[in-house]
Coordinates of C-alpha atoms in Angstrom, one line a residue:
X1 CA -17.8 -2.3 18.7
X2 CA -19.6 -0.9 15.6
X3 CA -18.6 -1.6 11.9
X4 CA -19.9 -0.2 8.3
X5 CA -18.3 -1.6 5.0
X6 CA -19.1 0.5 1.9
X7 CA -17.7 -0.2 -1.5
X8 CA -18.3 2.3 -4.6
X9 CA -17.5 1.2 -8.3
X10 CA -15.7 4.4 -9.7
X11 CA -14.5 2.7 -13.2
X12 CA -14.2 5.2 -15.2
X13 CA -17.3 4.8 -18.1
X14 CA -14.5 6.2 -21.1
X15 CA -10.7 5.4 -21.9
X16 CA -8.3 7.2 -19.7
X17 CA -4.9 7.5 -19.4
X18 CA -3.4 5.1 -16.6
X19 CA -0.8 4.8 -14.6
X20 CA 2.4 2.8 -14.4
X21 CA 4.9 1.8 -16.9
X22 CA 4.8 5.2 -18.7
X23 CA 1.8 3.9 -21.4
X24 CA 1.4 6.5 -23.7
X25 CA -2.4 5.3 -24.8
X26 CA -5.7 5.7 -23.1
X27 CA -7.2 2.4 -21.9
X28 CA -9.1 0.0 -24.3
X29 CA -11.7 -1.3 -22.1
X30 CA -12.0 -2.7 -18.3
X31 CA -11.1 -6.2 -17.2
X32 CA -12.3 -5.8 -13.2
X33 CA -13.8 -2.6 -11.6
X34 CA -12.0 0.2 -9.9
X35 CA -13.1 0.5 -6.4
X36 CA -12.8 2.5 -3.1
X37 CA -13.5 0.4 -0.4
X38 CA -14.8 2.8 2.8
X39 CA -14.6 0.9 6.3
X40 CA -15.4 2.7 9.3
X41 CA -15.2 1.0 13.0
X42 CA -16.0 2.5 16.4
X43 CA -14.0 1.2 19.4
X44 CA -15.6 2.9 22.7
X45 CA -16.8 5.8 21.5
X46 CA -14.2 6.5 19.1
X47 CA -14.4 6.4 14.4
X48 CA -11.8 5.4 12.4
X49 CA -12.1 5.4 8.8
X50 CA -10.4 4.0 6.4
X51 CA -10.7 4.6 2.8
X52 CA -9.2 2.1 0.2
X53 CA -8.4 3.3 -3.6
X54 CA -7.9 1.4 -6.4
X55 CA -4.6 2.8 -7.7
X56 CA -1.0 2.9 -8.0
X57 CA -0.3 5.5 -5.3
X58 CA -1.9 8.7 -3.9
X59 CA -0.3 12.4 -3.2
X60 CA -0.9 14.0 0.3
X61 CA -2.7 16.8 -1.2
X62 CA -5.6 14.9 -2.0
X63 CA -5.7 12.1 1.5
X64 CA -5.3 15.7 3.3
X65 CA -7.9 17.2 1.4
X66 CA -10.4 13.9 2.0
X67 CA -9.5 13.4 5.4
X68 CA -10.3 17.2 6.5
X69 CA -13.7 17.3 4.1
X70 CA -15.0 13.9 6.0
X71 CA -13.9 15.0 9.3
X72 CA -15.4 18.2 9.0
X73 CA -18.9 16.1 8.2
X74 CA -18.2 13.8 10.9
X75 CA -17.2 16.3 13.5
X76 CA -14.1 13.6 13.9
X77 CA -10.5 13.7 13.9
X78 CA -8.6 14.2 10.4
X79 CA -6.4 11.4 12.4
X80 CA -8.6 9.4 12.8
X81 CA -8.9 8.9 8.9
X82 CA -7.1 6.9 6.9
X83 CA -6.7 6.9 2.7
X84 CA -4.5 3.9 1.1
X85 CA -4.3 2.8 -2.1
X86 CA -3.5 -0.7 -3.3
X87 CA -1.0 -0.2 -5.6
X88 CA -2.5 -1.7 -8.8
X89 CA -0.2 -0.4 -12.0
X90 CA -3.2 -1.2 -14.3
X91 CA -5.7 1.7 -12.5
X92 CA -6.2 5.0 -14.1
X93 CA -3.8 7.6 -13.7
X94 CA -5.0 10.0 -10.3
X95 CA -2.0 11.6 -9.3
X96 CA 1.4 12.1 -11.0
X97 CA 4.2 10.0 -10.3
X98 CA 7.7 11.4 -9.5
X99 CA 9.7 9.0 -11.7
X100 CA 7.3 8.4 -14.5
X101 CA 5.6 11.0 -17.3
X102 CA 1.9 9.8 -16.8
X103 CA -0.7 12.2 -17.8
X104 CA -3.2 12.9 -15.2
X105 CA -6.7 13.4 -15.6
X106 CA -8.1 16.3 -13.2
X107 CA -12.0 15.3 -13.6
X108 CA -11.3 11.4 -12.7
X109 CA -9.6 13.0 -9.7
X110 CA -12.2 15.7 -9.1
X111 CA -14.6 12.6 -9.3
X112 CA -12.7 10.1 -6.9
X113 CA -12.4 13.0 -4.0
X114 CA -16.3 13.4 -4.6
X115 CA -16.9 9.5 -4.3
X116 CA -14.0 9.0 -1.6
X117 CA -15.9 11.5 0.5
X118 CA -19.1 10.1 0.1
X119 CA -18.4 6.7 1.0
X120 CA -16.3 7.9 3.9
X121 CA -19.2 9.0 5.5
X122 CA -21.7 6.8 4.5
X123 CA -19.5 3.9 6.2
X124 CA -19.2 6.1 9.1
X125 CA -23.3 6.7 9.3
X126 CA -24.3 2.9 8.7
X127 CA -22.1 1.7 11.5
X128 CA -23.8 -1.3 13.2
X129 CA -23.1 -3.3 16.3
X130 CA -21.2 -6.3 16.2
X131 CA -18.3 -8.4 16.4
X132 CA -15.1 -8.8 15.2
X133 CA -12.7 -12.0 14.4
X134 CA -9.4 -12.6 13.0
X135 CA -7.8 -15.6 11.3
X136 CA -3.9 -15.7 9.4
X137 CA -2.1 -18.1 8.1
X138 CA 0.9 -18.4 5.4
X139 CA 1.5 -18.7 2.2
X140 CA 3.9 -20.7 0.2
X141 CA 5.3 -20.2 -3.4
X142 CA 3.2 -17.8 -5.7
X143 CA 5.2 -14.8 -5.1
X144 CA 8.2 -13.4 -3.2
X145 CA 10.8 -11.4 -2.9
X146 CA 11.5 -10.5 -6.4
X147 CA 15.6 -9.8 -6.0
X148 CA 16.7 -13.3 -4.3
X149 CA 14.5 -16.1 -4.2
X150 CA 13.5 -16.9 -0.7
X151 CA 15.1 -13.6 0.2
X152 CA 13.2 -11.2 3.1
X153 CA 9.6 -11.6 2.6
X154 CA 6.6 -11.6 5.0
X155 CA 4.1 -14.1 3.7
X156 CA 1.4 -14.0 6.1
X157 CA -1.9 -12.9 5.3
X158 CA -4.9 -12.4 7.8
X159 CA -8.7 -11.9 7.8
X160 CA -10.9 -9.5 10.1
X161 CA -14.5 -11.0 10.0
X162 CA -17.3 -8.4 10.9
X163 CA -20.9 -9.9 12.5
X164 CA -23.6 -8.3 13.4
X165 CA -25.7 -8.6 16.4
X166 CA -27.6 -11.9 14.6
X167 CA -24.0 -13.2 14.5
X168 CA -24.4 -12.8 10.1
X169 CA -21.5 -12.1 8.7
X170 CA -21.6 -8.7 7.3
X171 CA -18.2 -7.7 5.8
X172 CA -14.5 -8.8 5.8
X173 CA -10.6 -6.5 6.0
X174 CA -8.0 -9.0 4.0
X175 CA -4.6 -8.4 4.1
X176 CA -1.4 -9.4 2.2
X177 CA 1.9 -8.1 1.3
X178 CA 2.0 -8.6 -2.3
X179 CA 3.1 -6.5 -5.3
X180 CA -0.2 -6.0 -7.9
X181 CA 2.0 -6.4 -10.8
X182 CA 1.1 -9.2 -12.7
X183 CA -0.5 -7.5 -15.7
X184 CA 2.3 -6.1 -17.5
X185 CA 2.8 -2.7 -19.5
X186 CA 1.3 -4.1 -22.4
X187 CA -2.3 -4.3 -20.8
X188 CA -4.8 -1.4 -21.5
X189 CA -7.5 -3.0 -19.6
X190 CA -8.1 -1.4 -16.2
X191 CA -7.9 -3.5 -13.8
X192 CA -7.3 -3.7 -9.6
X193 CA -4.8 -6.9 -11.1
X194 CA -3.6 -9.3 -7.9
X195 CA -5.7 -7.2 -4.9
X196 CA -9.1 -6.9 -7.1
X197 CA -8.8 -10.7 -8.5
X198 CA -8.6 -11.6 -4.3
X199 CA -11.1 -9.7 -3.4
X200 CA -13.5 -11.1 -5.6
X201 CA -12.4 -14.6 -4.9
X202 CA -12.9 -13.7 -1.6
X203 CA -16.5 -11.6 -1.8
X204 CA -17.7 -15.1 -3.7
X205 CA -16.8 -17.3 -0.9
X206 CA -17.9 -15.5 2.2
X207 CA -21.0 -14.0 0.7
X208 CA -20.4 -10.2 2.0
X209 CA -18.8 -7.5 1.0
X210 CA -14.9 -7.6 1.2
X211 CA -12.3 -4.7 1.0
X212 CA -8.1 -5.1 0.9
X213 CA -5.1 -3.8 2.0
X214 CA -1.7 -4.2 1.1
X215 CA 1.4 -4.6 2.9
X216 CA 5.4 -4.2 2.9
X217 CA 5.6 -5.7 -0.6
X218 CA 8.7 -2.9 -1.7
X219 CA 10.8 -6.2 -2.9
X220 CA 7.7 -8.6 -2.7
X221 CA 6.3 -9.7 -6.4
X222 CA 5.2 -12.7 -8.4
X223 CA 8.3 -12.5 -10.3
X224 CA 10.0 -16.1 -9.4
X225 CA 6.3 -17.8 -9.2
X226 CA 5.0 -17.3 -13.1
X227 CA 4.0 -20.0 -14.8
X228 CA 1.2 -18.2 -16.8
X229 CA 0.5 -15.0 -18.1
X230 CA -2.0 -12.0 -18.1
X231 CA -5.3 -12.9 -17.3
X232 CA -4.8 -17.1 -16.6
X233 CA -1.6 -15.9 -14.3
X234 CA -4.0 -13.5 -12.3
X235 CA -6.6 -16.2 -12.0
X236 CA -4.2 -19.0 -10.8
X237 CA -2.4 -16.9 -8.5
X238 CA -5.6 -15.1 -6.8
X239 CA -7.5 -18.7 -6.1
X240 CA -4.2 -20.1 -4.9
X241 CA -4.2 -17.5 -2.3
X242 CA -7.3 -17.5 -1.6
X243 CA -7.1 -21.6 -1.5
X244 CA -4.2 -21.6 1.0
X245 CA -5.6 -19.1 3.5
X246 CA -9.2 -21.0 4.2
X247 CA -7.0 -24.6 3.9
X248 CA -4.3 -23.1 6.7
X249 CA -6.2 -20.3 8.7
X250 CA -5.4 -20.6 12.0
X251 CA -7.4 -17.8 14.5
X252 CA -6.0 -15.5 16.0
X253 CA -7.7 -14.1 20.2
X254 CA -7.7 -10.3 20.1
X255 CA -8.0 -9.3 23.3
X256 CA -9.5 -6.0 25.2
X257 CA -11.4 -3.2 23.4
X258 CA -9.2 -0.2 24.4
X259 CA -7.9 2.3 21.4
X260 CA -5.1 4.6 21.2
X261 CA -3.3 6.1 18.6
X262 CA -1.6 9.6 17.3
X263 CA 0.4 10.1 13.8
X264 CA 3.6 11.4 13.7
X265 CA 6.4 12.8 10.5
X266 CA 9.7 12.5 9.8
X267 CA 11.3 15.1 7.3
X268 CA 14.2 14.2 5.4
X269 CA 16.4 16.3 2.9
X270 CA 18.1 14.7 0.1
X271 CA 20.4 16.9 -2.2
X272 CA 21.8 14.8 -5.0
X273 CA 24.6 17.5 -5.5
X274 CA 26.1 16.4 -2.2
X275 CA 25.5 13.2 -1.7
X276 CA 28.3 10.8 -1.7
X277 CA 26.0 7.6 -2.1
X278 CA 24.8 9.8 -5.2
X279 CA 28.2 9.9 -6.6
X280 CA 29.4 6.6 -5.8
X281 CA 26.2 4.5 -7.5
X282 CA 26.6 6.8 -10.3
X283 CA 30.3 6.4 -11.0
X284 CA 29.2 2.2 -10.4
X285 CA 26.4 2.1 -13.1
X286 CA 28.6 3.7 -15.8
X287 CA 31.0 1.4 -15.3
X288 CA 28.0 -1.1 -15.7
X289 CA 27.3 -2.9 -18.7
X290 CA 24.1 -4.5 -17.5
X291 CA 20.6 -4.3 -19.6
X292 CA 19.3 -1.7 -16.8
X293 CA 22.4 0.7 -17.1
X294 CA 20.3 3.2 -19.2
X295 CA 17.5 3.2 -16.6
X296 CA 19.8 3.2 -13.9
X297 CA 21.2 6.8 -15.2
X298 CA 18.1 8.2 -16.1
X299 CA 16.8 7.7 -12.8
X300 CA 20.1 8.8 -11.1
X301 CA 19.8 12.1 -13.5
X302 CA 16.1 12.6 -12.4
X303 CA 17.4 12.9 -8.5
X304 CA 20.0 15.2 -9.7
X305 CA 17.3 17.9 -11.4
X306 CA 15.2 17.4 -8.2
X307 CA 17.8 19.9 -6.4
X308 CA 18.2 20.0 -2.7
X309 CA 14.1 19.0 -1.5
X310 CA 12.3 17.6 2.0
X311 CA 10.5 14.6 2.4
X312 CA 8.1 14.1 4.4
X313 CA 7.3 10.6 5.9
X314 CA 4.3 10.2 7.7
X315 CA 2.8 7.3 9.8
X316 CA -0.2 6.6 11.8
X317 CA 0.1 4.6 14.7
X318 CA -3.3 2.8 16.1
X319 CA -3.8 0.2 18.4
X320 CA -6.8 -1.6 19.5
X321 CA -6.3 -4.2 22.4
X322 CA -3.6 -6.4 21.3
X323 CA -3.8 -5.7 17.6
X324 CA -1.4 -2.8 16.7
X325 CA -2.2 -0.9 13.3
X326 CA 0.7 0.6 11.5
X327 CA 0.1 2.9 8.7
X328 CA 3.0 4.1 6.8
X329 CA 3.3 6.0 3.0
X330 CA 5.5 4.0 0.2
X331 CA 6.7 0.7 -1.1
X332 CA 8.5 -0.4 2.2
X333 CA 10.6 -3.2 1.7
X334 CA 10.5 -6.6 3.1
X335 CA 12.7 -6.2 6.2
X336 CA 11.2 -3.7 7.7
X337 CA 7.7 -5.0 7.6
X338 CA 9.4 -8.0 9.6
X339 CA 11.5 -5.4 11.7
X340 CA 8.1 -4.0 12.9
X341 CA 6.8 -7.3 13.7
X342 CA 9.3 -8.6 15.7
X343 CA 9.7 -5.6 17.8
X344 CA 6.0 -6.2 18.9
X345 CA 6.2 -10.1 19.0
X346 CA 3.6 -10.2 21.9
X347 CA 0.9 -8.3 19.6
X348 CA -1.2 -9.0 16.4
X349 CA 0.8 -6.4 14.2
X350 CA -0.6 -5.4 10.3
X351 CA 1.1 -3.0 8.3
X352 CA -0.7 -1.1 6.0
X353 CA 1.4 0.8 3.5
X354 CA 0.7 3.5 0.0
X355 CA -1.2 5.4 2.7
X356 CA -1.5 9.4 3.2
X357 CA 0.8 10.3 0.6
X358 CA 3.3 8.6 -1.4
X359 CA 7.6 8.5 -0.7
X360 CA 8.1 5.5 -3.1
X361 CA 10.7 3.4 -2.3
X362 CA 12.1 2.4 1.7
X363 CA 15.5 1.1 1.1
X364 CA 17.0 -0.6 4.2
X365 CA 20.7 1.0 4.5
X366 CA 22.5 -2.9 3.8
X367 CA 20.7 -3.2 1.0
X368 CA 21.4 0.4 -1.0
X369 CA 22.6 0.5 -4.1
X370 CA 22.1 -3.3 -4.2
X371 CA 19.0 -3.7 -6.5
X372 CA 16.4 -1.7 -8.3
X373 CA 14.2 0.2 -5.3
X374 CA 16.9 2.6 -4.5
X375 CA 16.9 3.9 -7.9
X376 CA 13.5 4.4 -7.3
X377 CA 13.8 5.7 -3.8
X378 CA 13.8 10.1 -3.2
X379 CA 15.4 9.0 0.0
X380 CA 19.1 9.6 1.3
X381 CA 21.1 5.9 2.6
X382 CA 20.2 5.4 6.3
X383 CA 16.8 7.4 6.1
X384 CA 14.6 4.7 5.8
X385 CA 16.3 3.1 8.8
X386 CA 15.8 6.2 10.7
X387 CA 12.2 6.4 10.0
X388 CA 11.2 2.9 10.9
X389 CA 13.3 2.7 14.0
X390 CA 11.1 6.1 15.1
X391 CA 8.0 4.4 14.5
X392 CA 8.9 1.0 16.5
X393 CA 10.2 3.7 19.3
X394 CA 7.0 5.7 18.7
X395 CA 5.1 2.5 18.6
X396 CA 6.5 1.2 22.2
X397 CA 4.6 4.1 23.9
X398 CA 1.4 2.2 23.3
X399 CA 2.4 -0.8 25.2

């Protein structure tokens, strides 16, 4: 196989406005640099690409417009191109969310697309031989799922090593499921919080560049696990990880060098007017007395001016020997990261979500209505079910 890592500090060099938790000031200064992250493999003759953002979530006009630009550069399948973001709530503000009144700022984007681009390719043309490893193992405490303690969560975490032909190790793929929430709405600093603090930890100890993805983290936070705060909390919580994994890493045989793949969406409608769920959680919440009644309505009243609207969820499915490679575009929740995994139980499965566009929240159908995320989810009950059963169907024809 060939590998290429290629990382790009795109930090914005002013304040800007950022996104998550509906901040209404610019930034006061940075507290870890804003990334993308470019890796590009060949398996047999055949590129993928994957480029990694640091931000809160991406729109698929932009991955679209990436994906073609590179491909046309590369004379490679747009499908064969992958753009994910992290999820950090402490990045600047790219792309608007649906729930939240950031400001966006069109030359940081205009910027990004240039740099995204650029590293895409360069990864692609600064592919070496080599090798590849992998190594997982699981973490305990530090963070969870953030509704019931000890509720679904998928704790694992695993490590691709890249060599060269010397056998030097010449880059690394982490990956955890983890929400990057850990700096709060009262940080300006911007910051790649939980994913950026690992990778650094990580970059120190192996000596080569490192790039990360995250996971089915929906309902997966530090929430139960804070003993600190800001800064000190990030620190603890990114060595403890990194700790844990080199103290427990177990490897992992990949076997066979084949690659196939193909991407696939599901469209789903959703008309608040005439949906029962709708009604019902709205007639609940004003019977509610909770501290999170007022959100609950305002969100509920958001859906409601949407008007009747498709959704488009889109996945990629990829998979290389025994390691299958599923991509998919929100904040999926706990159980259905584990739902994949267990349909594929004789394969090395990694989930890689926040990719090709954003759908926030997937809700599984027991658990609507039950906590915050279906607030936050544009999705109709059931839909979410639907989606993932059709990739693990989708995903069977690989076998």
């Amino acid at each position: 196989m060939k590998f290429a890592i290629k990382k790009i500090n795109v930090t914005p060099d002013r304040p800007c406005r950022m996104a998550g938790y509906n901040r209404a000031e610019n930034s006061t200064g940075v507290l870890d640099p804003i990334e993308i992250n470019a890796i590009a493999v060949e398996v047999r003759g055949e590129q993928y690409i994957i480029g990694i953002l640091d931000c809160i979530h991406l729109n698929e006009e932009f991955c679209s417009s990436v994906r073609m630009e590179t491909a046309k550069k590369l004379s490679l399948d747009p499908e064969h191109i992958t753009i994910s973001a992290i999820h950090s709530h402490s990045a600047p503000s790219y792309f608007k969310m649906t729930f939240e009144d950031n400001v966006v700022e069109p030359d940081l984007v205009r910027q990004v697309h240039e740099q995204m681009v650029h590293g895409l390719t360069q990864a692609a043309a600064s592919m070496t031989e080599g090798s590849v490893t992998m190594e997982k193992a699981q973490i305990e405490g530090l963070y969870g799922n953030r509704n019931i303690k000890g509720g679904a969560e998928d704790k694992q975490v695993s490590l691709f090593r890249f060599y060269n032909k010397e056998g030097k190790l010449s880059g690394a793929l982490f990956h955890l499921s983890a929400h990057p929430t850990i700096l709060n709405g009262s940080n300006y600093l911007l910051s790649a919080d939980l994913i950026g603090h690992v990778r650094a930890k990580l970059q120190d100890a192996l000596g080569c560049p490192v790039a990360v993805v995250n996971g089915c983290c929906g309902d997966v936070s530090t929430r139960f696990y804070r003993s600190l705060s800001g800064t000190q909390e990030l620190e603890f919580t990114a060595g403890s990880i990194v700790e844990q994994f080199f103290a427990k890493k177990k490897p992992c045989v990949l076997t066979g060098d084949s690659a196939s793949g193909f991407s696939f969406r599901l469209t789903s409608r959703f008309d608040a007017a005439t949906d029962p769920d709708w009604k019902r959680l709205l007639a609940e919440v004003e019977q509610d007395d909770s501290p999170m009644r007022d959100f609950f309505l305002e969100r509920l009243e958001r859906k409601k001016n949407f008007g009747a609207y498709d959704l488009d969820l889109i996945a990629q499915i990829r998979r290389f020997g025994n390691l299958l490679i599923v991509v998919l575009p929100g904040d999926i929740l706990s159980k259905f990261g584990l739902q994949i995994k267990k349909a594929f139980p004789e394969l090395e499965v990694m989930i890689i979500c926040y990719s090709n566009t954003y759908c926030n929240y997937l809700v599984p159908e027991d658990e609507y209505g039950l906590y915050f995320e279906t607030f936050n989810s544009r999705l109709a009950k059931g839909e979410a079910d639907r989606f993932i059963q059709e990739v693990i169907r989708r995903a069977r024809q690989l076998s």
